[in-house]
Short mmCIF file of C-alpha atoms in Angstrom, two decimals:
data_model
loop_
_atom_site.label_atom_id
_atom_site.label_comp_id
_atom_site.label_asym_id
_atom_site.label_seq_id
_atom_site.Cartn_x
_atom_site.Cartn_y
_atom_site.Cartn_z
CA MET E 151 -0.04 0.05 0.24
CA PRO E 152 1.50 3.38 -0.71
CA GLN E 153 2.34 5.52 2.43
CA ALA E 154 0.43 9.06 2.88
CA CYS E 155 2.22 11.82 1.64
CA GLY E 156 5.08 13.22 4.63
CA ALA E 157 5.89 9.35 5.30
CA PHE E 158 8.92 9.44 3.49
CA LYS E 159 10.64 12.97 4.57
CA THR E 160 11.41 14.42 7.67
CA LYS E 161 12.01 18.24 6.88
CA ARG E 162 11.83 20.46 4.46
CA ILE E 163 14.93 20.15 2.42
CA THR E 164 17.40 23.49 2.12
CA PRO E 165 18.89 23.38 -1.66
CA LEU E 166 22.75 23.37 -1.91
CA GLU E 167 24.77 26.32 -3.37
CA THR E 168 26.31 24.01 -5.33
CA ASP E 169 26.89 23.78 -9.29
CA LEU E 170 25.01 21.38 -11.20
CA ASP E 171 27.12 18.85 -13.67
CA VAL E 172 24.59 18.97 -16.13
CA THR E 173 25.65 19.13 -19.98
CA ASP E 174 23.45 20.62 -21.71
CA MET E 175 22.58 23.40 -18.76
CA GLN E 176 24.35 27.15 -20.00
CA GLY E 177 25.86 28.81 -16.97
CA ASP E 178 25.73 28.15 -13.42
CA TRP E 179 22.71 26.87 -11.52
CA PRO E 180 22.83 29.47 -8.41
CA ALA E 181 23.04 31.85 -10.96
CA LEU E 182 19.86 30.97 -12.85
CA ARG E 183 18.07 30.01 -9.70
CA GLN E 184 18.73 33.56 -8.40
CA ARG E 185 17.16 35.17 -11.64
CA LEU E 186 14.13 32.34 -11.56
CA ARG E 187 13.81 33.72 -7.80
CA GLN E 188 13.80 37.13 -8.63
CA ALA E 189 10.90 36.92 -11.61
CA ILE E 190 8.81 35.27 -9.21
CA ASP E 191 9.68 37.54 -6.58
CA SER E 192 8.45 40.95 -9.20
CA GLY E 193 5.46 39.22 -10.66
CA GLN E 194 7.32 38.76 -13.53
CA LEU E 195 7.12 34.66 -13.49
CA ARG E 196 4.20 32.63 -11.52
CA ILE E 197 4.77 28.62 -11.10
CA VAL E 198 1.73 27.03 -10.37
CA VAL E 199 0.77 23.37 -9.99
CA PRO E 200 -2.74 22.61 -9.96
CA THR E 201 -3.41 18.95 -8.23
CA MET E 202 -6.36 17.12 -6.92
CA ASN E 203 -6.14 14.27 -4.41
CA SER E 204 -2.83 13.67 -4.63
CA GLU E 205 -1.78 13.29 -0.93
CA THR E 206 -0.55 9.68 -1.72
CA PHE E 207 2.55 11.16 -4.19
CA LEU E 208 2.81 15.00 -4.10
CA ASP E 209 5.67 15.30 -1.44
CA ILE E 210 7.71 13.49 -4.11
CA THR E 211 7.12 16.20 -6.29
CA LEU E 212 7.24 18.91 -4.65
CA SER E 213 10.67 18.04 -2.80
CA TYR E 214 12.08 18.76 -6.30
CA TYR E 215 11.19 21.98 -6.35
CA ALA E 216 12.22 22.68 -2.79
CA ALA E 217 15.65 20.89 -3.17
CA ILE E 218 16.46 22.99 -6.41
CA GLY E 219 15.34 26.02 -4.43
CA ILE E 220 12.42 27.23 -6.94
CA PRO E 221 9.14 28.10 -5.22
CA VAL E 222 5.90 26.99 -6.60
CA THR E 223 2.69 28.27 -5.99
CA VAL E 224 0.45 24.72 -5.67
CA LEU E 225 -3.59 25.34 -6.78
CA VAL E 226 -5.55 22.81 -4.68
CA ASP E 227 -8.93 21.36 -6.54
CA SER E 228 -11.76 22.15 -4.52
CA LYS E 229 -12.64 18.75 -5.17
CA SER E 230 -10.28 17.44 -3.26
CA SER E 231 -11.17 14.96 -0.51
CA ASP E 232 -8.10 13.90 0.93
CA ALA E 233 -5.30 15.84 2.58
CA THR E 234 -4.01 17.26 -0.26
CA ALA E 235 -3.75 20.61 0.92
CA VAL E 236 -2.13 19.52 4.55
CA CYS E 237 0.44 17.70 1.97
CA ALA E 238 1.23 20.98 -0.10
CA ARG E 239 1.86 23.24 2.75
CA GLN E 240 4.46 21.23 4.28
CA TRP E 241 6.20 21.68 0.98
CA ALA E 242 5.36 24.85 -0.27
CA ASP E 243 4.75 28.35 0.93
CA ASP E 244 2.17 29.08 -1.39
CA VAL E 245 -0.70 27.13 -1.23
CA ARG E 246 -4.69 28.36 -2.57
CA HIS E 247 -7.51 26.65 -3.34
CA ILE E 248 -9.19 26.63 -6.45
CA ASP E 249 -12.87 26.17 -7.83
CA ASN E 250 -13.41 23.95 -10.88
CA SER E 251 -16.82 22.73 -11.61
CA SER E 252 -15.28 21.11 -14.49
CA SER E 253 -13.73 17.56 -13.94
CA VAL E 254 -10.93 18.19 -16.18
CA VAL E 255 -8.56 20.82 -15.62
CA GLU E 256 -8.68 22.54 -18.78
CA GLY E 257 -11.68 23.66 -17.22
CA MET E 258 -9.36 25.88 -15.14
CA ILE E 259 -7.33 27.24 -17.00
CA GLU E 260 -8.07 30.45 -17.71
CA ARG E 261 -8.87 31.33 -13.96
CA LEU E 262 -5.96 30.30 -12.27
CA SER E 263 -3.74 32.00 -15.16
CA ARG E 264 -5.73 35.24 -14.42
CA GLN E 265 -5.60 34.77 -10.53
CA ALA E 266 -1.92 33.84 -10.95
CA ASN E 267 -0.87 37.73 -11.11
CA ALA E 268 2.51 37.59 -12.92
CA GLN E 269 3.10 38.59 -16.57
CA TRP E 270 4.47 34.95 -17.47
CA VAL E 271 2.61 31.67 -15.94
CA LEU E 272 4.37 28.29 -16.24
CA ARG E 273 1.73 25.74 -15.35
CA LEU E 274 3.42 22.04 -14.86
CA ASP E 275 0.76 19.21 -13.57
CA ASP E 276 1.54 17.29 -10.25
CA ASP E 277 3.12 14.41 -12.09
CA GLU E 278 5.44 16.35 -13.97
CA LEU E 279 8.63 17.70 -13.65
CA PRO E 280 10.85 20.38 -15.59
CA ALA E 281 14.31 19.63 -16.63
CA LEU E 282 16.83 22.04 -15.58
CA GLY E 283 17.41 22.75 -19.20
CA MET E 284 13.97 23.69 -19.04
CA LEU E 285 14.35 26.20 -16.16
CA ALA E 286 17.55 27.99 -18.37
CA GLU E 287 14.98 28.18 -21.12
CA VAL E 288 12.39 29.74 -19.35
CA ALA E 289 14.63 32.14 -17.47
CA ARG E 290 15.50 33.16 -21.38
CA LEU E 291 12.36 33.26 -22.82
CA ILE E 292 10.29 35.60 -20.61
CA GLU E 293 12.57 38.41 -21.26
CA LEU E 294 11.20 38.12 -25.00
CA ASP E 295 8.26 40.56 -25.86
CA HIS E 296 7.18 39.24 -29.10
CA VAL E 297 6.69 35.26 -27.54
CA HIS E 298 3.46 34.59 -26.24
CA ALA E 299 3.35 31.10 -25.88
CA VAL E 300 5.97 28.63 -25.36
CA GLY E 301 5.84 24.70 -26.35
CA PHE E 302 8.07 22.00 -24.16
CA VAL E 303 8.99 18.50 -25.29
CA ARG E 304 7.51 16.03 -22.24
CA LYS E 305 8.94 12.78 -22.44
CA GLN E 306 6.54 10.23 -20.99
CA CYS E 307 8.50 8.46 -18.54
CA ALA E 308 8.40 5.26 -16.34
CA VAL E 309 10.58 4.54 -13.39
CA SER E 310 12.71 1.22 -13.44
CA THR E 311 12.48 -1.21 -10.38
CA ASP E 312 15.83 -0.06 -9.50
CA GLY E 313 15.52 3.76 -9.61
CA LEU E 314 16.17 4.74 -13.26
CA LEU E 315 14.26 7.23 -15.50
CA ILE E 316 13.45 5.53 -18.54
CA ALA E 317 11.36 6.88 -21.41
CA SER E 318 8.83 5.37 -23.83
CA GLN E 319 9.90 5.41 -27.52
CA ALA E 320 6.39 4.41 -28.49
CA HIS E 321 5.22 7.88 -28.05
CA ARG E 322 6.86 10.73 -29.97
CA GLU E 323 7.94 13.48 -27.95
CA THR E 324 7.05 15.86 -30.56
CA ASP E 325 3.44 14.69 -30.46
CA HIS E 326 3.35 15.72 -26.40
CA ARG E 327 4.74 18.92 -26.99
CA GLN E 328 3.34 20.83 -24.19
CA TRP E 329 2.37 24.96 -24.40
CA ARG E 330 2.80 25.36 -20.43
CA LEU E 331 4.83 28.81 -20.59
CA TYR E 332 2.45 31.91 -21.58
CA ARG E 333 1.45 35.07 -20.99
CA PRO E 334 -2.30 35.30 -19.42
CA ASP E 335 -3.40 38.26 -21.56
CA ARG E 336 -1.92 37.32 -24.57
CA VAL E 337 -3.77 33.76 -25.30
CA GLN E 338 -7.23 32.87 -26.01
CA TYR E 339 -8.66 30.26 -23.63
CA THR E 340 -10.62 27.25 -24.48
CA GLN E 341 -11.66 24.45 -22.53
CA SER E 342 -11.43 21.90 -24.40
CA VAL E 343 -10.13 18.80 -23.12
CA HIS E 344 -6.34 17.51 -24.35
CA THR E 345 -5.66 21.44 -25.01
CA ALA E 346 -3.19 23.78 -23.26
CA GLY E 347 -6.11 25.54 -22.20
CA PHE E 348 -5.53 27.88 -24.62
CA GLU E 349 -4.87 27.56 -28.43
CA PRO E 350 -1.46 29.41 -29.58
CA VAL E 351 -0.90 32.01 -31.96
CA ALA E 352 1.94 30.51 -34.60
CA LYS E 353 3.35 33.91 -34.89
CA HIS E 354 3.92 34.55 -31.31
CA SER E 355 4.48 30.55 -30.41
CA PHE E 356 8.09 29.11 -29.72
CA ALA E 357 9.14 25.35 -29.93
CA ALA E 358 11.58 25.14 -27.00
CA PRO E 359 14.87 22.96 -27.88
CA ALA E 360 14.81 19.38 -27.27
CA GLN E 361 17.26 19.89 -23.79
CA ALA E 362 14.48 21.81 -22.61
CA PHE E 363 12.02 19.40 -21.72
CA MET E 364 10.02 17.86 -18.97
CA THR E 365 8.70 14.31 -18.07
CA HIS E 366 5.56 13.14 -17.24
CA LEU E 367 5.44 10.23 -14.67
CA ASP E 368 2.01 9.75 -14.72
CA TRP E 369 2.49 5.70 -15.02
CA SER E 370 4.75 6.07 -11.93
CA LEU E 371 3.09 7.77 -9.46
CA HIS E 372 -0.79 6.27 -10.70
CA ASP E 373 -1.61 2.58 -10.55
CA TYR E 374 -3.41 1.23 -13.19
CA THR E 375 -6.91 1.81 -11.55
CA SER E 376 -6.38 5.42 -11.13
CA ARG E 377 -5.39 5.88 -14.87
CA LEU E 378 -8.43 3.68 -15.98
CA ALA E 379 -10.56 6.14 -14.22
CA LYS E 380 -8.74 9.03 -15.77
CA VAL E 381 -10.07 7.72 -19.37
CA GLU E 382 -13.36 7.14 -18.04
CA ARG E 383 -13.41 10.90 -17.19
CA TYR E 384 -12.55 11.93 -20.25
CA ASP E 385 -15.08 9.92 -21.98
CA ALA E 386 -17.71 10.65 -19.67
CA HIS E 387 -16.38 14.81 -20.36
CA THR E 388 -16.21 14.60 -24.01
CA ALA E 389 -17.07 11.41 -25.96
CA GLY E 390 -14.20 9.69 -27.46
CA LYS E 391 -11.62 11.66 -25.62
CA GLY E 392 -10.53 9.12 -23.26
CA ALA E 393 -10.71 6.16 -25.49
CA MET E 394 -8.43 7.71 -27.67
CA TRP E 395 -5.77 7.79 -25.85
CA ARG E 396 -6.46 4.46 -24.14
CA ARG E 397 -2.92 3.16 -25.58
CA PHE E 398 -1.11 6.35 -23.75
CA TYR E 399 -2.74 6.45 -20.43
CA LEU E 400 -2.70 2.45 -20.10
CA PRO E 401 0.16 0.86 -21.43
CA GLU E 402 -0.33 -2.33 -20.02
CA ASP E 403 -3.06 -3.30 -22.30
CA ASP E 404 -0.68 -2.90 -25.20
CA PRO E 405 1.01 -6.14 -25.87
CA ASP E 406 3.60 -4.28 -28.38
CA HIS E 407 4.66 -1.61 -25.40
CA ASP E 408 7.17 -3.69 -23.40
CA ALA E 409 10.42 -2.81 -21.64
CA ASN E 410 12.27 -2.50 -25.33
CA GLN E 411 10.25 0.38 -25.90
CA PHE E 412 12.12 2.43 -23.29
CA VAL E 413 15.53 4.11 -23.18
CA PRO E 414 17.44 5.66 -19.90
CA VAL E 415 17.13 9.42 -19.70
CA THR E 416 20.65 10.57 -18.45
CA ALA E 417 19.06 13.76 -16.46
CA PRO E 418 20.55 13.79 -12.98
CA GLU E 419 18.54 15.91 -11.30
CA PHE E 420 15.50 13.39 -11.38
CA GLU E 421 17.71 10.54 -9.32
CA ALA E 422 16.24 11.40 -6.20
CA VAL E 423 12.85 11.48 -7.45
CA CYS E 424 13.10 8.42 -9.25
CA ARG E 425 14.52 6.79 -5.87
CA GLN E 426 11.62 7.61 -3.84
CA ILE E 427 9.29 6.68 -6.61
CA ALA E 428 10.92 2.93 -6.62
CA ALA E 429 10.54 3.07 -2.66
CA ARG E 430 7.00 3.92 -2.53
CA PHE E 431 5.17 2.59 -5.62
CA PRO E 432 7.19 -0.36 -6.62
CA GLY E 433 4.29 -1.81 -8.20
CA ASN E 434 4.09 0.75 -10.52
CA CYS E 435 7.72 0.29 -11.64
CA MET E 436 8.98 -1.79 -14.23
CA THR E 437 12.31 -3.51 -15.68
CA ALA E 438 14.46 -1.29 -16.88
CA PRO E 439 15.63 -2.00 -20.56
CA ASP E 440 19.15 -2.13 -19.59
CA ALA E 441 21.19 -2.31 -16.04
CA ARG E 442 22.95 1.23 -16.61
CA PRO E 443 24.83 2.42 -13.55
CA ARG E 444 24.32 5.73 -12.38
CA SER E 445 25.19 8.53 -12.58
CA LYS E 446 27.29 10.03 -9.18
CA SER E 447 26.33 13.66 -9.26
CA TRP E 448 25.95 15.71 -6.44
CA TRP E 449 22.19 15.73 -6.72
CA SER E 450 22.11 11.94 -5.29
CA ARG E 451 23.51 13.80 -1.77
CA ILE E 452 20.78 16.21 -1.38
CA LEU E 453 17.91 14.08 -1.19
CA GLY E 454 19.75 10.68 -0.74
CA ARG E 455 17.63 8.48 0.99
#
């Protein structure tokens, strides 16, 4: 049985003032982190994480932001019936409730965007995490006035039983580009399912490079039953919108989607998160496609357990 939020932590983590050894980063992390913090403090940027009924895993994803020293705003859906808000307050200083009468997140994107009270919003779901290369690109792009929306590659990932991050090759990354960084006052909003909640305008939109990617940990943080419920929820909202993505949400039902369809992801910043997932949700993990030794990075010493 998965344990409740907070069961695997003892205290909030203080980020290390140490440079990151990540090859695709530009500049050093402390300077970049400072730029992002200044942008957040001044209202230039708000990083929002909407969530609902996530008490079993929210501390894992929020611990990532705490470790890298980037403040986020957690928006707890008013329909939450568990201790999600309590968990969020253990890891984030800015936790708010938001009303959402819809059964899907697209129904509240306009509201959360306008309530963010910032020039730029970066929205990340509670089962997604940005690579450091993505955050570096965010820091660069929020200085460009002609850009209104940015799409990022999202790797559909799993965690192996020995705690390695692996990405599916069955789902092309470019097919899952996520438009998550945007100017709230310069986009047209929509509540259509499987959209960003707004429609990007081509001449003002920018597709970020591959190294500026995000990870989607849906398969590892949610068991089969909860993912099936998501498919059914989408279908109930809009006929066929769940069934069309069934293979995506439920790879267990796809006989061709086995371990050979996965490749290791080299991203030291996610090592600690993956170790926590493997320890707490072993039933959601899978055998790695190869036996790759872990990289030795300072990251493993931040959240090492």
